[in-house]
């Protein structure tokens, strides 16, 4: 019998690999586009706007957004685990079997 957890992990690994390959292709396309645009446009002076020095750099903005998302995901995971633990008494019968099992399955 195949372990569904192993199959699940294999499917997840394949999906993540496919996503990474797609992301790499997009990054390569953007690099090629940026290099082409840079080679055909003259040097454009950057305007000096007030308070631009106070704005986060693009890499800081991305890092901060993903740090926040990571914290939010960790919080949601902890919440889901707490909910699962809180419902365990209702899901477990007095004899230790899962309340979802039928009488025949419990034997």
mmCIF file of C-alpha atoms in Angstrom:
data_model
loop_
_atom_site.group_PDB
_atom_site.id
_atom_site.type_symbol
_atom_site.label_atom_id
_atom_site.label_comp_id
_atom_site.label_asym_id
_atom_site.label_seq_id
_atom_site.Cartn_x
_atom_site.Cartn_y
_atom_site.Cartn_z
ATOM 1 C CA UNK A 1 0.000 0.000 0.000
ATOM 2 C CA UNK A 2 1.339 3.437 -0.910
ATOM 3 C CA UNK A 3 1.872 5.900 1.901
ATOM 4 C CA UNK A 4 -0.267 8.927 1.050
ATOM 5 C CA UNK A 5 2.111 11.231 2.937
ATOM 6 C CA UNK A 6 5.016 10.164 0.716
ATOM 7 C CA UNK A 7 2.936 10.651 -2.420
ATOM 8 C CA UNK A 8 1.757 14.014 -1.103
ATOM 9 C CA UNK A 9 5.321 15.153 -0.464
ATOM 10 C CA UNK A 10 6.387 13.991 -3.936
ATOM 11 C CA UNK A 11 3.532 15.919 -5.549
ATOM 12 C CA UNK A 12 4.391 19.009 -3.496
ATOM 13 C CA UNK A 13 8.054 18.724 -4.514
ATOM 14 C CA UNK A 14 7.076 18.461 -8.186
ATOM 15 C CA UNK A 15 4.780 21.474 -7.917
ATOM 16 C CA UNK A 16 7.465 23.543 -6.182
ATOM 17 C CA UNK A 17 10.033 22.511 -8.805
ATOM 18 C CA UNK A 18 7.662 23.531 -11.604
ATOM 19 C CA UNK A 19 6.942 26.856 -9.913
ATOM 20 C CA UNK A 20 10.681 27.537 -9.462
ATOM 21 C CA UNK A 21 11.368 26.748 -13.126
ATOM 22 C CA UNK A 22 8.560 29.077 -14.181
ATOM 23 C CA UNK A 23 9.867 31.819 -11.908
ATOM 24 C CA UNK A 24 13.396 31.389 -13.299
ATOM 25 C CA UNK A 25 12.045 31.715 -16.832
ATOM 26 C CA UNK A 26 10.201 34.935 -15.927
ATOM 27 C CA UNK A 27 13.288 36.416 -14.229
ATOM 28 C CA UNK A 28 15.413 35.572 -17.284
ATOM 29 C CA UNK A 29 12.856 37.199 -19.589
ATOM 30 C CA UNK A 30 12.749 40.346 -17.423
ATOM 31 C CA UNK A 31 16.562 40.549 -17.383
ATOM 32 C CA UNK A 32 16.660 40.265 -21.163
ATOM 33 C CA UNK A 33 13.967 42.948 -21.516
ATOM 34 C CA UNK A 34 15.707 45.310 -19.058
ATOM 35 C CA UNK A 35 19.040 44.924 -20.850
ATOM 36 C CA UNK A 36 17.382 45.618 -24.211
ATOM 37 C CA UNK A 37 15.602 48.719 -22.886
ATOM 38 C CA UNK A 38 18.790 49.994 -21.235
ATOM 39 C CA UNK A 39 20.780 49.592 -24.434
ATOM 40 C CA UNK A 40 18.335 51.632 -26.563
ATOM 41 C CA UNK A 41 17.411 54.419 -24.126
ATOM 42 C CA UNK A 42 19.614 57.372 -23.381
ATOM 43 C CA UNK A 43 20.706 58.005 -19.837
ATOM 44 C CA UNK A 44 17.752 59.663 -18.149
ATOM 45 C CA UNK A 45 18.487 61.820 -15.138
ATOM 46 C CA UNK A 46 16.719 60.737 -11.986
ATOM 47 C CA UNK A 47 14.490 63.493 -10.640
ATOM 48 C CA UNK A 48 15.127 64.559 -7.089
ATOM 49 C CA UNK A 49 11.810 64.420 -5.295
ATOM 50 C CA UNK A 50 11.301 65.428 -1.687
ATOM 51 C CA UNK A 51 11.435 62.620 0.892
ATOM 52 C CA UNK A 52 12.667 59.989 -1.563
ATOM 53 C CA UNK A 53 15.502 59.284 0.840
ATOM 54 C CA UNK A 54 12.862 58.250 3.419
ATOM 55 C CA UNK A 55 11.300 55.612 1.151
ATOM 56 C CA UNK A 56 12.488 52.017 1.486
ATOM 57 C CA UNK A 57 14.674 50.633 -1.249
ATOM 58 C CA UNK A 58 12.895 48.077 -3.461
ATOM 59 C CA UNK A 59 14.840 45.182 -1.921
ATOM 60 C CA UNK A 60 13.919 46.405 1.591
ATOM 61 C CA UNK A 61 10.276 46.665 0.578
ATOM 62 C CA UNK A 62 10.253 43.087 -0.746
ATOM 63 C CA UNK A 63 12.111 41.754 2.300
ATOM 64 C CA UNK A 64 9.730 43.533 4.699
ATOM 65 C CA UNK A 65 6.662 42.283 2.836
ATOM 66 C CA UNK A 66 7.871 38.682 2.912
ATOM 67 C CA UNK A 67 8.961 38.937 6.553
ATOM 68 C CA UNK A 68 5.450 40.111 7.415
ATOM 69 C CA UNK A 69 3.868 37.346 5.314
ATOM 70 C CA UNK A 70 6.093 34.769 7.038
ATOM 71 C CA UNK A 71 5.013 36.019 10.474
ATOM 72 C CA UNK A 72 1.365 36.015 9.403
ATOM 73 C CA UNK A 73 1.615 32.463 8.048
ATOM 74 C CA UNK A 74 3.310 31.275 11.260
ATOM 75 C CA UNK A 75 0.532 32.906 13.278
ATOM 76 C CA UNK A 76 -2.142 31.235 11.139
ATOM 77 C CA UNK A 77 -0.427 27.856 11.513
ATOM 78 C CA UNK A 78 -0.305 28.242 15.300
ATOM 79 C CA UNK A 79 -3.992 29.225 15.277
ATOM 80 C CA UNK A 80 -4.933 26.156 13.192
ATOM 81 C CA UNK A 81 -2.916 23.887 15.497
ATOM 82 C CA UNK A 82 -4.590 25.422 18.572
ATOM 83 C CA UNK A 83 -8.033 24.912 17.021
ATOM 84 C CA UNK A 84 -7.153 21.298 16.220
ATOM 85 C CA UNK A 85 -5.954 20.667 19.783
ATOM 86 C CA UNK A 86 -9.031 22.369 21.223
ATOM 87 C CA UNK A 87 -11.336 20.098 19.203
ATOM 88 C CA UNK A 88 -9.494 16.864 20.036
ATOM 89 C CA UNK A 89 -11.736 16.001 23.022
ATOM 90 C CA UNK A 90 -14.796 16.201 20.781
ATOM 91 C CA UNK A 91 -13.125 14.091 18.098
ATOM 92 C CA UNK A 92 -11.970 11.319 20.433
ATOM 93 C CA UNK A 93 -14.431 8.967 22.073
ATOM 94 C CA UNK A 94 -14.086 7.751 25.645
ATOM 95 C CA UNK A 95 -12.422 4.482 24.544
ATOM 96 C CA UNK A 96 -9.684 6.339 22.673
ATOM 97 C CA UNK A 97 -10.906 5.786 19.115
ATOM 98 C CA UNK A 98 -11.720 8.550 16.726
ATOM 99 C CA UNK A 99 -15.334 9.662 16.912
ATOM 100 C CA UNK A 100 -15.440 9.585 13.120
ATOM 101 C CA UNK A 101 -14.854 5.818 12.926
ATOM 102 C CA UNK A 102 -17.782 3.484 12.596
ATOM 103 C CA UNK A 103 -18.392 0.744 15.141
ATOM 104 C CA UNK A 104 -17.058 -1.882 12.709
ATOM 105 C CA UNK A 105 -13.879 0.115 12.018
ATOM 106 C CA UNK A 106 -13.224 0.560 15.724
ATOM 107 C CA UNK A 107 -13.152 -3.245 16.263
#
